[in-house]
Amino acid sequence: MENFKKVHNREKTRSVKWDMRHVVFQSDDVLPMWVADMDFQAPKAVNDALIERAKHGIYGYTIIDDDIKNPIINWISKRHNWEINKEWLSFSPGVVASLHMAVQAFTEPGDNILVQTPVYTPFYSVIEAHERNVVKNPLQQKDHYYHIDFEDFEAKLKQGVSAFILCSPHNPVGRVWTKEELQEMARLCLKYDVLILSDEIHADLIYPGNTHFPLASLSDEIAKKTITFMSPSKTFNLAGLQASYIITSDKETKEKLDNQLLKQGHNHINTMGNTAMEAVYKHGAEWLDELLSVLEEHKKYVTAMLEEKTDVLTVTRSEGTYLLWIDCSQLQLNSEDLKSFMNQTAKVGLNAGIDYGDEGEMFMRMNIACPRETLEEGVNRLIKAVNNR
């Protein structure tokens, strides 16, 4: 666990999280707990592999061979009980880039694309940048826990939707969808002939008592209408290495997606991303198990502290990801004043809930993937600011 206790100075490393504070929060003394990367070093196996590769000193074009594909296949089989084969795999620099490619390949300008709000902010740009229309199926919150409004879901599909971008596990609300929920969403998409683009980048970050089910693993029929997007970037803190993969079992669908990736020049990953992906999927399991234990304790700590030490901040019940969705509605501030309060008064840099959709107006998103010392400092700043307001 010592790997997760050490505080690393990330300033002046061109870190978006730390070196963009003045731009994002208009202050350099804000404690950044926002963008989804971790303040933990990646597994030692990654650093060893990257250093060894760098010793070679030649960085030419890189192939993606079975030494990379087989560890992915084995990982998904062991961690998610899903048997895939290497012919289903495609590669790109990132999940968001892949979603852009899929939207262009399988929908047309003016088409409607469904999302479940509040939702990961790039989903909006993935749709709107290509002149498609965002259709919302707002999630319903009850007792600080989110549910799917299936009546509204079907009503939206019935009106005409070309694709549905599923966030599973869900960012930012932390839901890990049950098998029954996934089956019902898939049933309705099949009924209305809607392609499912399933963003499963947080699939490995699941808290005890919950299970992530890859949507396409539920049946061959569902798999035929589903494209799955995954990456080790969130799991092992590799976002800057830009490596992701796509799983598509339907041959015709995969060919169409691969053509779009090729057309846009996004059908490969860089040398170091290749190297890191192989290393973590071969040797990262123990590190991940330790991380999950740390995150579980962090989640419990933040939840207990905010609810015991304040009367206005409540953490939404989270089942996955290292992102907590905090209900700030009792502060009775509008979205702009809430952001200002967190940035200027509490001096904690969180993601503003309004950025995830109007449904998130009274919320803030907190990244708890940091050493306990950093976490406690951020929580104490919040408590102090709230209780002195």
CSV table of C-alpha atoms in Angstrom, one decimal:
chain,number,residue,atom,x,y,z
A,1,MET,CA,0.0,0.0,0.0
A,2,GLU,CA,3.0,2.3,0.3
A,3,ASN,CA,2.8,3.0,-3.4
A,4,PHE,CA,-0.5,4.9,-2.8
A,5,LYS,CA,0.6,6.9,0.3
A,6,LYS,CA,3.5,8.9,-1.2
A,7,VAL,CA,2.8,12.5,-2.3
A,8,HIS,CA,4.4,13.2,-5.6
A,9,ASN,CA,5.1,16.8,-6.8
A,10,ARG,CA,3.4,16.9,-10.2
A,11,GLU,CA,3.9,20.6,-10.8
A,12,LYS,CA,6.0,21.6,-13.8
A,13,THR,CA,5.5,18.3,-15.5
A,14,ARG,CA,3.0,19.7,-18.0
A,15,SER,CA,0.2,18.1,-15.9
A,16,VAL,CA,-3.2,19.2,-17.0
A,17,LYS,CA,-4.5,18.5,-13.5
A,18,TRP,CA,-1.8,20.6,-11.7
A,19,ASP,CA,-0.2,23.0,-14.2
A,20,MET,CA,-3.6,24.2,-15.6
A,21,ARG,CA,-4.9,25.4,-12.2
A,22,HIS,CA,-4.6,29.1,-13.0
A,23,VAL,CA,-6.4,28.7,-16.3
A,24,VAL,CA,-9.2,26.5,-15.0
A,25,PHE,CA,-9.6,27.9,-11.5
A,26,GLN,CA,-8.0,31.3,-11.8
A,27,SER,CA,-5.7,30.5,-8.9
A,28,ASP,CA,-2.5,28.6,-8.2
A,29,ASP,CA,-3.3,27.7,-4.6
A,30,VAL,CA,-6.4,25.6,-5.4
A,31,LEU,CA,-5.9,21.9,-4.5
A,32,PRO,CA,-6.8,20.1,-7.8
A,33,MET,CA,-9.2,17.2,-7.4
A,34,TRP,CA,-10.9,17.4,-10.7
A,35,VAL,CA,-9.7,15.9,-14.1
A,36,ALA,CA,-9.8,12.0,-14.1
A,37,ASP,CA,-6.2,11.1,-13.7
A,38,MET,CA,-4.6,9.8,-10.5
A,39,ASP,CA,-1.8,11.2,-8.3
A,40,PHE,CA,-0.4,7.7,-8.0
A,41,GLN,CA,2.5,6.3,-10.0
A,42,ALA,CA,1.6,3.7,-12.5
A,43,PRO,CA,2.6,0.1,-11.7
A,44,LYS,CA,6.3,-0.6,-11.5
A,45,ALA,CA,6.0,-3.0,-14.4
A,46,VAL,CA,5.0,-0.1,-16.6
A,47,ASN,CA,8.0,2.1,-15.7
A,48,ASP,CA,10.4,-0.8,-16.0
A,49,ALA,CA,9.0,-1.7,-19.5
A,50,LEU,CA,9.1,1.9,-20.7
A,51,ILE,CA,12.7,2.4,-19.4
A,52,GLU,CA,13.8,-0.8,-21.1
A,53,ARG,CA,12.1,0.2,-24.3
A,54,ALA,CA,13.7,3.6,-24.2
A,55,LYS,CA,17.2,2.1,-23.9
A,56,HIS,CA,16.8,0.8,-27.4
A,57,GLY,CA,16.7,4.5,-28.5
A,58,ILE,CA,14.8,3.9,-31.8
A,59,TYR,CA,11.2,5.0,-32.0
A,60,GLY,CA,10.0,4.0,-35.5
A,61,TYR,CA,6.6,2.8,-36.5
A,62,THR,CA,5.1,0.2,-34.2
A,63,ILE,CA,3.0,-2.8,-34.9
A,64,ILE,CA,0.3,-4.2,-32.6
A,65,ASP,CA,1.0,-7.9,-32.4
A,66,ASP,CA,-0.3,-10.9,-30.4
A,67,ASP,CA,2.0,-10.0,-27.5
A,68,ILE,CA,-0.3,-7.0,-27.0
A,69,LYS,CA,-3.6,-8.6,-28.1
A,70,ASN,CA,-3.4,-11.8,-26.0
A,71,PRO,CA,-2.9,-10.0,-22.7
A,72,ILE,CA,-6.0,-7.9,-23.4
A,73,ILE,CA,-8.0,-11.0,-24.2
A,74,ASN,CA,-6.8,-12.8,-21.1
A,75,TRP,CA,-7.5,-9.7,-18.9
A,76,ILE,CA,-11.1,-9.3,-20.1
A,77,SER,CA,-11.7,-13.0,-19.7
A,78,LYS,CA,-10.4,-13.1,-16.1
A,79,ARG,CA,-11.7,-9.7,-14.9
A,80,HIS,CA,-15.0,-9.6,-16.8
A,81,ASN,CA,-15.8,-13.2,-17.7
A,82,TRP,CA,-16.1,-12.2,-21.4
A,83,GLU,CA,-14.4,-14.3,-24.0
A,84,ILE,CA,-13.3,-12.3,-27.0
A,85,ASN,CA,-11.0,-13.0,-29.9
A,86,LYS,CA,-8.3,-10.9,-31.5
A,87,GLU,CA,-10.2,-10.4,-34.7
A,88,TRP,CA,-12.6,-8.2,-32.8
A,89,LEU,CA,-9.9,-5.7,-31.7
A,90,SER,CA,-9.2,-2.3,-33.1
A,91,PHE,CA,-6.9,0.3,-31.6
A,92,SER,CA,-6.9,4.1,-31.3
A,93,PRO,CA,-5.2,6.8,-29.2
A,94,GLY,CA,-8.2,7.2,-26.9
A,95,VAL,CA,-11.9,6.4,-26.2
A,96,VAL,CA,-13.1,9.9,-27.0
A,97,ALA,CA,-11.3,9.8,-30.4
A,98,SER,CA,-12.9,6.4,-31.1
A,99,LEU,CA,-16.3,7.8,-30.2
A,100,HIS,CA,-15.8,10.6,-32.7
A,101,MET,CA,-14.9,8.0,-35.4
A,102,ALA,CA,-17.9,5.8,-34.6
A,103,VAL,CA,-20.4,8.8,-34.7
A,104,GLN,CA,-19.0,9.7,-38.1
A,105,ALA,CA,-19.1,6.1,-39.4
A,106,PHE,CA,-22.5,5.1,-38.3
A,107,THR,CA,-24.7,8.2,-38.1
A,108,GLU,CA,-25.5,11.1,-40.4
A,109,PRO,CA,-25.7,14.9,-39.8
A,110,GLY,CA,-29.1,15.7,-38.2
A,111,ASP,CA,-29.4,12.2,-36.6
A,112,ASN,CA,-30.4,11.9,-32.9
A,113,ILE,CA,-28.0,10.3,-30.5
A,114,LEU,CA,-29.1,9.4,-27.0
A,115,VAL,CA,-27.2,10.0,-23.7
A,116,GLN,CA,-28.1,9.5,-20.1
A,117,THR,CA,-27.6,12.8,-18.2
A,118,PRO,CA,-25.8,14.1,-16.3
A,119,VAL,CA,-23.0,12.5,-18.2
A,120,TYR,CA,-19.3,12.7,-19.1
A,121,THR,CA,-18.8,16.1,-20.8
A,122,PRO,CA,-17.1,14.9,-24.1
A,123,PHE,CA,-20.2,13.0,-25.0
A,124,TYR,CA,-21.8,16.3,-25.9
A,125,SER,CA,-19.0,17.4,-28.2
A,126,VAL,CA,-18.7,14.0,-29.8
A,127,ILE,CA,-22.3,14.4,-30.9
A,128,GLU,CA,-22.5,18.2,-31.6
A,129,ALA,CA,-19.2,18.5,-33.4
A,130,HIS,CA,-20.5,16.4,-36.2
A,131,GLU,CA,-23.9,18.2,-36.4
A,132,ARG,CA,-25.8,15.4,-34.7
A,133,ASN,CA,-28.5,16.1,-32.0
A,134,VAL,CA,-28.2,15.3,-28.3
A,135,VAL,CA,-31.2,13.5,-27.0
A,136,LYS,CA,-31.3,13.2,-23.2
A,137,ASN,CA,-32.6,10.4,-21.1
A,138,PRO,CA,-32.2,12.1,-17.7
A,139,LEU,CA,-31.3,9.7,-14.8
A,140,GLN,CA,-33.6,9.8,-11.8
A,141,GLN,CA,-32.1,10.4,-8.4
A,142,LYS,CA,-33.8,9.0,-5.3
A,143,ASP,CA,-32.1,9.0,-1.8
A,144,HIS,CA,-28.8,9.9,-3.4
A,145,TYR,CA,-28.8,7.0,-5.8
A,146,TYR,CA,-29.5,7.1,-9.6
A,147,HIS,CA,-31.9,5.0,-11.6
A,148,ILE,CA,-32.8,4.7,-15.3
A,149,ASP,CA,-36.2,6.1,-16.4
A,150,PHE,CA,-37.0,3.3,-18.8
A,151,GLU,CA,-40.3,4.8,-19.8
A,152,ASP,CA,-38.6,7.9,-21.0
A,153,PHE,CA,-35.8,5.8,-22.5
A,154,GLU,CA,-38.2,4.0,-24.7
A,155,ALA,CA,-40.1,7.2,-25.6
A,156,LYS,CA,-36.9,8.8,-26.8
A,157,LEU,CA,-36.0,5.8,-28.9
A,158,LYS,CA,-39.5,5.7,-30.4
A,159,GLN,CA,-39.1,9.3,-31.6
A,160,GLY,CA,-36.1,8.2,-33.7
A,161,VAL,CA,-32.6,7.7,-32.5
A,162,SER,CA,-29.6,6.4,-34.5
A,163,ALA,CA,-27.2,5.6,-31.7
A,164,PHE,CA,-27.1,5.4,-27.9
A,165,ILE,CA,-23.8,6.3,-26.1
A,166,LEU,CA,-23.8,4.2,-22.9
A,167,CYS,CA,-21.5,5.2,-20.0
A,168,SER,CA,-20.8,2.0,-18.1
A,169,PRO,CA,-19.8,2.4,-15.3
A,170,HIS,CA,-21.4,5.8,-15.3
A,171,ASN,CA,-19.4,9.0,-15.0
A,172,PRO,CA,-20.1,11.1,-13.0
A,173,VAL,CA,-22.8,9.5,-10.9
A,174,GLY,CA,-20.9,6.3,-10.1
A,175,ARG,CA,-23.5,3.7,-11.1
A,176,VAL,CA,-22.4,0.2,-12.0
A,177,TRP,CA,-25.4,-1.0,-14.0
A,178,THR,CA,-26.9,-4.3,-13.1
A,179,LYS,CA,-27.3,-7.1,-15.6
A,180,GLU,CA,-31.0,-6.5,-15.6
A,181,GLU,CA,-30.6,-2.8,-16.3
A,182,LEU,CA,-28.2,-3.5,-19.1
A,183,GLN,CA,-30.5,-6.2,-20.6
A,184,GLU,CA,-33.4,-3.8,-20.6
A,185,MET,CA,-31.5,-1.0,-22.3
A,186,ALA,CA,-30.2,-3.5,-24.9
A,187,ARG,CA,-33.7,-5.0,-25.4
A,188,LEU,CA,-35.1,-1.5,-26.2
A,189,CYS,CA,-32.2,-0.6,-28.5
A,190,LEU,CA,-32.7,-3.9,-30.4
A,191,LYS,CA,-36.4,-3.2,-30.6
A,192,TYR,CA,-35.8,0.2,-32.2
A,193,ASP,CA,-32.7,-0.8,-34.2
A,194,VAL,CA,-30.4,1.6,-32.3
A,195,LEU,CA,-26.6,1.1,-32.4
A,196,ILE,CA,-25.0,1.0,-28.9
A,197,LEU,CA,-21.7,2.7,-28.4
A,198,SER,CA,-20.6,1.5,-25.0
A,199,ASP,CA,-17.9,3.5,-23.2
A,200,GLU,CA,-16.5,1.1,-20.6
A,201,ILE,CA,-13.3,2.8,-19.8
A,202,HIS,CA,-14.0,2.6,-16.0
A,203,ALA,CA,-14.8,-1.1,-16.2
A,204,ASP,CA,-12.0,-2.2,-13.9
A,205,LEU,CA,-12.7,0.3,-11.1
A,206,ILE,CA,-15.6,-1.4,-9.3
A,207,TYR,CA,-16.3,-1.3,-5.6
A,208,PRO,CA,-16.9,-4.5,-3.6
A,209,GLY,CA,-20.5,-5.9,-3.9
A,210,ASN,CA,-20.8,-4.8,-7.5
A,211,THR,CA,-20.0,-6.4,-10.8
A,212,HIS,CA,-19.3,-4.8,-14.2
A,213,PHE,CA,-20.9,-6.7,-17.0
A,214,PRO,CA,-19.7,-5.7,-20.5
A,215,LEU,CA,-22.9,-5.1,-22.4
A,216,ALA,CA,-21.8,-7.0,-25.5
A,217,SER,CA,-21.1,-10.1,-23.3
A,218,LEU,CA,-24.8,-10.6,-22.5
A,219,SER,CA,-25.8,-12.2,-25.8
A,220,ASP,CA,-24.7,-12.6,-29.4
A,221,GLU,CA,-27.7,-10.6,-30.5
A,222,ILE,CA,-26.7,-7.7,-28.2
A,223,ALA,CA,-23.1,-7.9,-29.3
A,224,LYS,CA,-24.1,-7.6,-32.9
A,225,LYS,CA,-25.5,-4.1,-32.2
A,226,THR,CA,-22.8,-3.0,-29.7
A,227,ILE,CA,-19.4,-1.4,-30.1
A,228,THR,CA,-17.3,-1.5,-26.9
A,229,PHE,CA,-14.7,1.1,-26.0
A,230,MET,CA,-12.0,0.3,-23.4
A,231,SER,CA,-8.6,1.4,-22.3
A,232,PRO,CA,-6.1,0.8,-19.5
A,233,SER,CA,-5.7,4.6,-19.1
A,234,LYS,CA,-8.1,5.1,-16.1
A,235,THR,CA,-7.3,1.8,-14.5
A,236,PHE,CA,-3.6,2.2,-14.4
A,237,ASN,CA,-3.2,6.0,-14.8
A,238,LEU,CA,-1.8,5.9,-18.4
A,239,ALA,CA,-3.9,8.7,-20.0
A,240,GLY,CA,-0.9,10.6,-21.2
A,241,LEU,CA,0.3,7.5,-23.2
A,242,GLN,CA,-2.8,7.6,-25.4
A,243,ALA,CA,-3.7,3.9,-25.9
A,244,SER,CA,-7.1,2.4,-26.2
A,245,TYR,CA,-8.9,-0.4,-28.0
A,246,ILE,CA,-12.3,-1.1,-29.4
A,247,ILE,CA,-14.2,-4.5,-29.4
A,248,THR,CA,-16.5,-5.2,-32.2
A,249,SER,CA,-17.7,-8.8,-32.8
A,250,ASP,CA,-19.8,-8.0,-35.9
A,251,LYS,CA,-17.5,-8.3,-38.9
A,252,GLU,CA,-19.4,-5.8,-41.1
A,253,THR,CA,-19.6,-3.2,-38.3
A,254,LYS,CA,-15.9,-3.6,-37.5
A,255,GLU,CA,-14.9,-3.2,-41.1
A,256,LYS,CA,-16.9,0.1,-41.3
A,257,LEU,CA,-15.4,1.4,-38.1
A,258,ASP,CA,-11.8,0.4,-39.1
A,259,ASN,CA,-12.2,2.2,-42.4
A,260,GLN,CA,-13.2,5.4,-40.6
A,261,LEU,CA,-10.3,5.0,-38.2
A,262,LEU,CA,-8.0,4.6,-41.1
A,263,LYS,CA,-9.5,7.5,-43.0
A,264,GLN,CA,-8.9,9.8,-40.0
A,265,GLY,CA,-5.5,8.4,-39.1
A,266,HIS,CA,-6.5,7.1,-35.7
A,267,ASN,CA,-6.0,3.4,-36.3
A,268,HIS,CA,-2.8,3.0,-34.3
A,269,ILE,CA,-1.2,3.8,-30.9
A,270,ASN,CA,2.3,5.1,-30.1
A,271,THR,CA,5.4,3.0,-29.2
A,272,MET,CA,5.2,3.8,-25.5
A,273,GLY,CA,1.5,3.3,-25.3
A,274,ASN,CA,2.0,-0.1,-26.9
A,275,THR,CA,4.7,-1.0,-24.4
A,276,ALA,CA,2.6,0.1,-21.4
A,277,MET,CA,-0.5,-1.7,-22.4
A,278,GLU,CA,1.3,-5.0,-22.7
A,279,ALA,CA,3.0,-4.5,-19.3
A,280,VAL,CA,-0.2,-3.7,-17.3
A,281,TYR,CA,-2.3,-6.4,-18.8
A,282,LYS,CA,0.4,-8.9,-18.0
A,283,HIS,CA,1.5,-7.7,-14.6
A,284,GLY,CA,-0.9,-5.1,-13.3
A,285,ALA,CA,-3.5,-7.2,-11.4
A,286,GLU,CA,-1.9,-7.0,-8.0
A,287,TRP,CA,-1.4,-3.3,-8.3
A,288,LEU,CA,-5.1,-2.8,-9.3
A,289,ASP,CA,-6.3,-4.9,-6.4
A,290,GLU,CA,-4.3,-2.7,-4.0
A,291,LEU,CA,-5.7,0.4,-5.7
A,292,LEU,CA,-9.3,-0.7,-5.3
A,293,SER,CA,-8.8,-1.3,-1.6
A,294,VAL,CA,-7.4,2.3,-1.2
A,295,LEU,CA,-10.2,3.8,-3.2
A,296,GLU,CA,-12.8,2.0,-1.2
A,297,GLU,CA,-11.3,3.4,2.0
A,298,HIS,CA,-11.1,6.9,0.4
A,299,LYS,CA,-14.8,6.8,-0.6
A,300,LYS,CA,-15.9,5.8,2.9
A,301,TYR,CA,-13.8,8.5,4.4
A,302,VAL,CA,-15.1,11.3,2.2
A,303,THR,CA,-18.7,10.1,2.6
A,304,ALA,CA,-18.5,9.9,6.4
A,305,MET,CA,-16.6,13.2,6.9
A,306,LEU,CA,-18.8,15.3,4.6
A,307,GLU,CA,-22.0,13.9,6.1
A,308,GLU,CA,-20.9,14.0,9.7
A,309,LYS,CA,-19.0,17.4,9.7
A,310,THR,CA,-21.4,19.4,7.5
A,311,ASP,CA,-25.2,19.6,7.1
A,312,VAL,CA,-25.1,20.5,3.5
A,313,LEU,CA,-22.9,18.2,1.5
A,314,THR,CA,-24.0,14.6,0.6
A,315,VAL,CA,-22.1,12.1,-1.4
A,316,THR,CA,-24.1,10.2,-4.0
A,317,ARG,CA,-23.8,6.4,-3.4
A,318,SER,CA,-21.0,5.3,-5.7
A,319,GLU,CA,-20.5,1.7,-7.0
A,320,GLY,CA,-17.5,2.4,-9.3
A,321,THR,CA,-14.9,4.9,-10.7
A,322,TYR,CA,-12.7,7.0,-8.5
A,323,LEU,CA,-15.0,10.0,-9.0
A,324,LEU,CA,-17.5,11.1,-6.3
A,325,TRP,CA,-20.7,13.0,-7.2
A,326,ILE,CA,-21.4,15.5,-4.4
A,327,ASP,CA,-24.8,17.0,-3.8
A,328,CYS,CA,-24.4,20.7,-2.9
A,329,SER,CA,-28.0,21.8,-3.3
A,330,GLN,CA,-28.3,22.6,0.4
A,331,LEU,CA,-25.8,25.4,0.0
A,332,GLN,CA,-28.5,27.1,-2.1
A,333,LEU,CA,-26.1,28.6,-4.6
A,334,ASN,CA,-26.6,28.8,-8.4
A,335,SER,CA,-24.0,27.0,-10.5
A,336,GLU,CA,-21.7,30.0,-11.0
A,337,ASP,CA,-21.7,30.9,-7.3
A,338,LEU,CA,-21.2,27.3,-6.4
A,339,LYS,CA,-18.1,27.1,-8.6
A,340,SER,CA,-16.8,30.3,-7.2
A,341,PHE,CA,-17.4,29.1,-3.6
A,342,MET,CA,-15.4,25.9,-4.2
A,343,ASN,CA,-12.6,27.6,-6.1
A,344,GLN,CA,-12.2,30.9,-4.2
A,345,THR,CA,-13.4,30.1,-0.7
A,346,ALA,CA,-12.7,26.4,-0.2
A,347,LYS,CA,-9.7,26.5,-2.5
A,348,VAL,CA,-10.5,23.0,-3.8
A,349,GLY,CA,-10.6,22.4,-7.5
A,350,LEU,CA,-13.5,20.2,-8.4
A,351,ASN,CA,-15.4,19.6,-11.6
A,352,ALA,CA,-18.6,21.7,-11.8
A,353,GLY,CA,-21.7,19.5,-12.1
A,354,ILE,CA,-23.3,21.9,-14.5
A,355,ASP,CA,-20.7,20.9,-17.1
A,356,TYR,CA,-22.3,17.4,-17.2
A,357,GLY,CA,-25.7,18.7,-18.1
A,358,ASP,CA,-28.4,20.9,-16.4
A,359,GLU,CA,-29.2,17.9,-14.2
A,360,GLY,CA,-25.8,18.4,-12.5
A,361,GLU,CA,-26.3,22.1,-11.6
A,362,MET,CA,-26.2,21.6,-7.9
A,363,PHE,CA,-23.4,19.0,-7.9
A,364,MET,CA,-19.6,18.9,-7.9
A,365,ARG,CA,-17.4,16.0,-9.0
A,366,MET,CA,-14.4,15.0,-6.8
A,367,ASN,CA,-11.5,12.9,-7.8
A,368,ILE,CA,-10.4,10.7,-4.8
A,369,ALA,CA,-7.5,9.0,-6.6
A,370,CYS,CA,-4.8,10.7,-4.6
A,371,PRO,CA,-2.7,10.0,-1.5
A,372,ARG,CA,-4.6,10.1,1.8
A,373,GLU,CA,-2.7,13.2,2.9
A,374,THR,CA,-4.0,15.1,-0.2
A,375,LEU,CA,-7.5,13.7,0.2
A,376,GLU,CA,-7.7,14.8,3.9
A,377,GLU,CA,-6.5,18.3,3.0
A,378,GLY,CA,-9.2,18.6,0.4
A,379,VAL,CA,-12.0,17.3,2.6
A,380,ASN,CA,-10.9,19.6,5.5
A,381,ARG,CA,-10.8,22.6,3.2
A,382,LEU,CA,-14.4,21.8,2.1
A,383,ILE,CA,-15.6,21.3,5.7
A,384,LYS,CA,-14.0,24.5,6.9
A,385,ALA,CA,-15.4,26.6,4.1
A,386,VAL,CA,-18.9,25.2,4.4
A,387,ASN,CA,-19.0,25.6,8.2
A,388,ASN,CA,-17.7,29.2,8.1
A,389,ARG,CA,-19.9,30.4,5.3
